[in-house]
Each structure stands twice: as structure tokens, then as C-alpha cells.
N, CA, C and O of each residue as an XYZ file, in Angstrom:
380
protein
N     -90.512    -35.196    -28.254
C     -91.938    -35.135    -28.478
C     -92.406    -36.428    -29.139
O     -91.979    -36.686    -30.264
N     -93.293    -37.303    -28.500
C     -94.062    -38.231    -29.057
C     -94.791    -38.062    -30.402
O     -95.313    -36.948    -30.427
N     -95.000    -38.712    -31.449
C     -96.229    -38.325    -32.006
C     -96.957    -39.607    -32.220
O     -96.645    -40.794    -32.319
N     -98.296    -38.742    -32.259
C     -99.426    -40.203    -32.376
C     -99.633    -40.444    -33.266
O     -99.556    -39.611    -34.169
N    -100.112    -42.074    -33.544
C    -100.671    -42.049    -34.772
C    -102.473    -42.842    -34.546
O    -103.043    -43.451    -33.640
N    -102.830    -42.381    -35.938
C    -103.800    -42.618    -35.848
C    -104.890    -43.767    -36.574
O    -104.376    -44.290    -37.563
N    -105.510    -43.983    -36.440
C    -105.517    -45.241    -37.532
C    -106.951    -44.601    -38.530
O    -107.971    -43.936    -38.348
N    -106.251    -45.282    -39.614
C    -106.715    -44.985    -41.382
C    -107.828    -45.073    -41.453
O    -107.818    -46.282    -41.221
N    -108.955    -44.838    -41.587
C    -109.892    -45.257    -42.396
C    -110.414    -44.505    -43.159
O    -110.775    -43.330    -43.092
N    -110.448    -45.747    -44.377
C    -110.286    -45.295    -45.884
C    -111.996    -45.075    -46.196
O    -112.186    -44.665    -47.341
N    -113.244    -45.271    -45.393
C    -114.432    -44.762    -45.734
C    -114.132    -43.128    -45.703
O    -114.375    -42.391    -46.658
N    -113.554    -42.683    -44.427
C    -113.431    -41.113    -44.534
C    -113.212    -40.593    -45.958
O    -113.727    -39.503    -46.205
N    -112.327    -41.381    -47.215
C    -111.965    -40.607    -48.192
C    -112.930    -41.310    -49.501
O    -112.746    -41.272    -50.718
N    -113.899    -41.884    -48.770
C    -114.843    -42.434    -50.362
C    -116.220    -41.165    -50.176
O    -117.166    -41.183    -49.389
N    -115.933    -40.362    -51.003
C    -116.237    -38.686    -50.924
C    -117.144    -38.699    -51.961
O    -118.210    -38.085    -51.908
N    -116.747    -39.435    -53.005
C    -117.502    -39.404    -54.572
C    -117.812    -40.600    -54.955
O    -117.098    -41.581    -54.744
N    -119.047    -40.623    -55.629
C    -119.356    -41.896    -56.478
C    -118.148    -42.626    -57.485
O    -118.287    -43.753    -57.961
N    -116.643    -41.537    -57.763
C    -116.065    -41.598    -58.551
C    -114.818    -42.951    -57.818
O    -114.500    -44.084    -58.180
N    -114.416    -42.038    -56.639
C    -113.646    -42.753    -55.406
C    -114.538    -44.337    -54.721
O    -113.903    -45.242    -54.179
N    -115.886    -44.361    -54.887
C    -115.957    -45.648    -54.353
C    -115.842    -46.844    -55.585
O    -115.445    -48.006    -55.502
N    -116.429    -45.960    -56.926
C    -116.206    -46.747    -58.021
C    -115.011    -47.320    -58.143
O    -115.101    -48.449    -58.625
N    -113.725    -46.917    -57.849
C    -112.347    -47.200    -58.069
C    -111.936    -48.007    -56.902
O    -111.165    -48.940    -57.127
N    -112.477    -47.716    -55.233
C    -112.419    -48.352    -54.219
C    -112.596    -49.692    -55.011
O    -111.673    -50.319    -55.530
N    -113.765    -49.996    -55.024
C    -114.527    -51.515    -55.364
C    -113.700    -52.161    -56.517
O    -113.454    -53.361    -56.643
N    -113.340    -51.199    -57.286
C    -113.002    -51.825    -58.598
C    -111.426    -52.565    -58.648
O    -110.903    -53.456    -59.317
N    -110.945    -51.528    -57.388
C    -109.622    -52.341    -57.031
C    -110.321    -53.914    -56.216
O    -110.201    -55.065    -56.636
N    -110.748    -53.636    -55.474
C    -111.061    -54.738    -54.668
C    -111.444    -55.925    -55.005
O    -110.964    -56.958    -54.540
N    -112.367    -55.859    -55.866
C    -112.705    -56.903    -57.084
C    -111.471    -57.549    -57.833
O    -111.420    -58.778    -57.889
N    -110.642    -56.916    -58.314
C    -109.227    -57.361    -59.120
C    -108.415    -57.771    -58.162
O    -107.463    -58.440    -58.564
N    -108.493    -57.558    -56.848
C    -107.292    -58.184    -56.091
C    -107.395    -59.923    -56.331
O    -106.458    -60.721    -56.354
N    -108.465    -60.121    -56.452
C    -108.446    -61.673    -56.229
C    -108.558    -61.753    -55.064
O    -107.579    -62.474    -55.258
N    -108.729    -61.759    -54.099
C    -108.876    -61.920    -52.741
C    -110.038    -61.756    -52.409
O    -110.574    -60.650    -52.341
N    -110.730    -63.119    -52.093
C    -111.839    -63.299    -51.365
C    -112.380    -62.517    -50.391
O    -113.600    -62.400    -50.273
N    -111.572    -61.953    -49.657
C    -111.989    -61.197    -48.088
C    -111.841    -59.810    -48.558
O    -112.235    -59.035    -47.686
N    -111.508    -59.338    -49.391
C    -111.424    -58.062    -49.906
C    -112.585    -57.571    -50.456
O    -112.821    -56.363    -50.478
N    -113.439    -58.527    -50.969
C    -114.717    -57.564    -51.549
C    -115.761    -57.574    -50.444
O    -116.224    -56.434    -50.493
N    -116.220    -58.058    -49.732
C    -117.276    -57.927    -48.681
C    -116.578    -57.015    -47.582
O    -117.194    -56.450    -46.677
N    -114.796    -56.933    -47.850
C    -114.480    -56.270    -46.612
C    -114.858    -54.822    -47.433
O    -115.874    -54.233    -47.064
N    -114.046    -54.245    -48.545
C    -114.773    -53.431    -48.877
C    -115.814    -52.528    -49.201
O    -115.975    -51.309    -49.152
N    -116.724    -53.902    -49.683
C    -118.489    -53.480    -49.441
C    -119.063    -52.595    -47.974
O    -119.907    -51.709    -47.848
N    -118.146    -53.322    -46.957
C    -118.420    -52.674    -45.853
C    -118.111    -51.132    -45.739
O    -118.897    -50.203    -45.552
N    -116.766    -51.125    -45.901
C    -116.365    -49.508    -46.281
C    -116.654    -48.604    -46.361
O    -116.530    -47.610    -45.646
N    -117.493    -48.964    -48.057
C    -118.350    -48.057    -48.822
C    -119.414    -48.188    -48.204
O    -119.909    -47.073    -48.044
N    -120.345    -49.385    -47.546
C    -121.636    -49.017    -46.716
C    -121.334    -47.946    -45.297
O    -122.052    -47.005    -44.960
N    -120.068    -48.408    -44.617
C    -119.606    -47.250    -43.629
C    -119.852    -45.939    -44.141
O    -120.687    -45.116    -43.766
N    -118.646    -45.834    -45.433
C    -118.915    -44.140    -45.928
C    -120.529    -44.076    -46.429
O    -120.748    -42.883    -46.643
N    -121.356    -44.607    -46.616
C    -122.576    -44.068    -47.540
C    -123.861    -43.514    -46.567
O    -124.778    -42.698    -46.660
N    -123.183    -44.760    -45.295
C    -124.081    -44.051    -44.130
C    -124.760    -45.849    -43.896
O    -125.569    -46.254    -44.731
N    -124.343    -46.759    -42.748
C    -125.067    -47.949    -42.493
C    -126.389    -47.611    -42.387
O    -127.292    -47.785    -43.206
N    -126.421    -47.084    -41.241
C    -128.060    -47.416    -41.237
C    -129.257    -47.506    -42.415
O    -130.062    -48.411    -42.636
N    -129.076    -46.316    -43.031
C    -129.567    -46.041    -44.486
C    -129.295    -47.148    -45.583
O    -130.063    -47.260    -46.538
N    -128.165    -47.980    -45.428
C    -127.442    -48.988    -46.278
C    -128.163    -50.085    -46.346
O    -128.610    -50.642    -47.348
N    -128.289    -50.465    -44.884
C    -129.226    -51.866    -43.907
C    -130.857    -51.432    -44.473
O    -131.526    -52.297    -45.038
N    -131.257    -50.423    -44.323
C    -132.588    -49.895    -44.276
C    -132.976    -50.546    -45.752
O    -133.913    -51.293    -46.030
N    -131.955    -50.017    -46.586
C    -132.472    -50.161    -47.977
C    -132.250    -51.274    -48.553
O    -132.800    -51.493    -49.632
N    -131.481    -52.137    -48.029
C    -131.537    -53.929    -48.316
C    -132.108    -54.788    -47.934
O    -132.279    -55.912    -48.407
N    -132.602    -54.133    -46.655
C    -133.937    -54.869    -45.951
C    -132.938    -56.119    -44.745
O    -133.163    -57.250    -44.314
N    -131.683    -54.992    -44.573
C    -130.959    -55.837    -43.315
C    -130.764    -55.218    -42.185
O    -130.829    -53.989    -42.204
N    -130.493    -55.868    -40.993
C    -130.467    -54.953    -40.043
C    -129.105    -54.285    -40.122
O    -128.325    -54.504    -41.049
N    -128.784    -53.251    -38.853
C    -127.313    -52.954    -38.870
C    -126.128    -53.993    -38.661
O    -125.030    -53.894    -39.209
N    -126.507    -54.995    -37.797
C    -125.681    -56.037    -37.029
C    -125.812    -57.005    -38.444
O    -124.975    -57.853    -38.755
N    -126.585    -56.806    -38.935
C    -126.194    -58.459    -40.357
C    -125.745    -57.373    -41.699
O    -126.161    -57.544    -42.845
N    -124.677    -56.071    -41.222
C    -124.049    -55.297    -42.173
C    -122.463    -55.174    -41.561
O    -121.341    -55.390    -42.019
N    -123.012    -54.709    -40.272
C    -121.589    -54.898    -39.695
C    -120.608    -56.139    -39.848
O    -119.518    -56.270    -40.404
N    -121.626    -57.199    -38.964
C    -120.628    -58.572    -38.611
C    -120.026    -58.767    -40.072
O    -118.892    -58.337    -40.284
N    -120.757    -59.415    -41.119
C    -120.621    -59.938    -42.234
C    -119.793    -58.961    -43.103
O    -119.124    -59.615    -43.904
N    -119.616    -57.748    -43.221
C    -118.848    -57.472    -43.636
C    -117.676    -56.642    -42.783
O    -117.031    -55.673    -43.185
N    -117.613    -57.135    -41.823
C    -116.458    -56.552    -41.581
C    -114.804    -57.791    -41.876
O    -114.804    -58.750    -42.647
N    -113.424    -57.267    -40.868
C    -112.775    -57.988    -41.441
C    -112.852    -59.533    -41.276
O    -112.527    -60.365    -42.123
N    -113.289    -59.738    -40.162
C    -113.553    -61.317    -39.977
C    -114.894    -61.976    -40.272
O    -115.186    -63.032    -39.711
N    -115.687    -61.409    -41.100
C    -117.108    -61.561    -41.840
C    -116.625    -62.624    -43.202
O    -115.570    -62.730    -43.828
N    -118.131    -63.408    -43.303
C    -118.238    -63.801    -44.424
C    -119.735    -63.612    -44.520
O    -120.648    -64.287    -44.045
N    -119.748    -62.592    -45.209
C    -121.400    -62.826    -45.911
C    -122.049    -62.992    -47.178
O    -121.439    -62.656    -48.193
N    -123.366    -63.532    -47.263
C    -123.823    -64.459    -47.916
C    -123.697    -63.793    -49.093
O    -123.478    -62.584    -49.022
N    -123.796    -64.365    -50.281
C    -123.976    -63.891    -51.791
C    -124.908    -63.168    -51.388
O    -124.598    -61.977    -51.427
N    -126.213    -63.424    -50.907
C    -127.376    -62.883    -50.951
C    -127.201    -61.504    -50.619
O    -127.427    -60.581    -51.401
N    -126.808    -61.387    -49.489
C    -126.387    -60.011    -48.667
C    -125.615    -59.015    -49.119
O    -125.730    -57.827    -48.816
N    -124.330    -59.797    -50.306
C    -123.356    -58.762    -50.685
C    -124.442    -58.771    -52.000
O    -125.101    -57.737    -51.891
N    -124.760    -59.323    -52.863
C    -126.034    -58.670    -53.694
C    -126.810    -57.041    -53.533
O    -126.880    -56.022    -54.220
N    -127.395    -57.587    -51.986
C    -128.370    -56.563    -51.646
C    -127.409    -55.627    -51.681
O    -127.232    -55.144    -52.799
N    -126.724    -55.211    -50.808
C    -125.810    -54.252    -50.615
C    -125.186    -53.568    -51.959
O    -124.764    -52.412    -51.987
N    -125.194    -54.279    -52.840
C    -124.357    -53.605    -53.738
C    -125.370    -52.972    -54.672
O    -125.059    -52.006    -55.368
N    -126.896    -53.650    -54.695
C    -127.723    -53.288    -55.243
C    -128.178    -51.917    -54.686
O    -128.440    -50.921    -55.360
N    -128.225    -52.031    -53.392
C    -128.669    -50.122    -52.565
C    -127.189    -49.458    -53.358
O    -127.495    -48.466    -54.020
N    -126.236    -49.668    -53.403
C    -124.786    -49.040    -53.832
C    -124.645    -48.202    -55.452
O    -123.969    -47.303    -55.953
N    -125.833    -49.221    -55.882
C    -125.789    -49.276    -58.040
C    -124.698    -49.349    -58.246
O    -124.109    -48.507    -58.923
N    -123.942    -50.713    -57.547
C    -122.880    -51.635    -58.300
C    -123.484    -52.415    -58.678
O    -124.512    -52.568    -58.018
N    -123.307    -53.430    -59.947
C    -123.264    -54.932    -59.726
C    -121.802    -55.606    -60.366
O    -120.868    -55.006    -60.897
N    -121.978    -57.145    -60.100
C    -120.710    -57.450    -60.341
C    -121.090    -57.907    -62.248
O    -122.204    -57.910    -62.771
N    -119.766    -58.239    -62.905
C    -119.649    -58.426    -64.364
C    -118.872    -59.755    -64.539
O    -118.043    -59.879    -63.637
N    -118.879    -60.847    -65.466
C    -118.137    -61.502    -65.745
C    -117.463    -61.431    -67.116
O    -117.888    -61.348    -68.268
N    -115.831    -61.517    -66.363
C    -115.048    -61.168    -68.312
C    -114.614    -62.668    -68.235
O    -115.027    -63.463    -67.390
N    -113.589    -62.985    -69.383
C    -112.965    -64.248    -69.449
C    -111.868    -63.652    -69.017
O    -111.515    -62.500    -69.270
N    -110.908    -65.054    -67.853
C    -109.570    -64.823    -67.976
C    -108.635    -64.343    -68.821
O    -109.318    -64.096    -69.815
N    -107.557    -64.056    -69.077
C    -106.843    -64.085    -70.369
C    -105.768    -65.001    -69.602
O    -104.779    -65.424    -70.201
């Protein structure tokens, strides 16, 4: 017997304000550049795009492209987005 597999996606399990808080919050600490806009996307997937785009004043296609995995989008954009989200970002000092 074969079995299939299926592929992951981790918006299906951002369920709670609690789970995307921790989503992002990893994502942010990775250090990895492509990790926070890829994430942003995620959480705009799970929150519902259209509604996401609507409320940043972007379309769907300048939510998708830019944040998906081969996206780079603008400060401006991951701003908006995080602003419809009630994230923002914080600065600590290195240690």
C-alpha cells in the first residue's frame, strides 16, 4: 500500500491570536531575512487575504507575490500588513 503525502501548511494551524503571536515571534528571531515577509504571508493566508489586502489598502496580487516564498516586499507593505494584524515590530539591543 502506497501512502500519500501531503503537503503542510502551517496557516491551517494559526487558529489563535496566541499561535500567530508565537508564529511571528519565531520568525522574527530566526534572523533570516526571507522568513518574516514569508511568514507575514501565512498569517495573512490564515486571517483570510482578501480581508488582509482590503484593510491595508493592497490588492490581493501585491499580498500574494511579495510575500510569498520568492517575494520581497517593501517595508511599506510589510508595515501595512502587520498593522491590519496588531503586530508591530520592537527594537532590543544585541547582547
Amino acid at each position: 500500500m502506497t501512502e500519500k503525502l501531503t503537503t503542510f501548511d502551517s496557516a491551517e494551524h494559526l487558529n489563535s491570536e496566541q499561535a500567530i503571536a508565537i508564529f511571528l515571534e519565531d520568525a522574527f528571531e530566526s534572523g533570516d531575512p526571507a522568513c518574516i515577509p514569508l511568514a507575514l504571508g501565512v498569517t495573512a493566508r490564515a486571517r483570510g487575504m482578501t480581508e488582509i489586502a482590503m484593510q491595508a489598502g493592497l490588492s490581493r496580487e501585491q499580498l500574494y507575490r511579495p510575500f510569498s516564498k520568492e517575494g520581497n516586499p517593501t517595508l511599506r507593505s510589510m508595515l501595512a500588513v502587520m498593522q491590519v494584524l496588531g503586530i508591530r515590530m520592537s527594537v532590543k539591543r544585541a547582547v
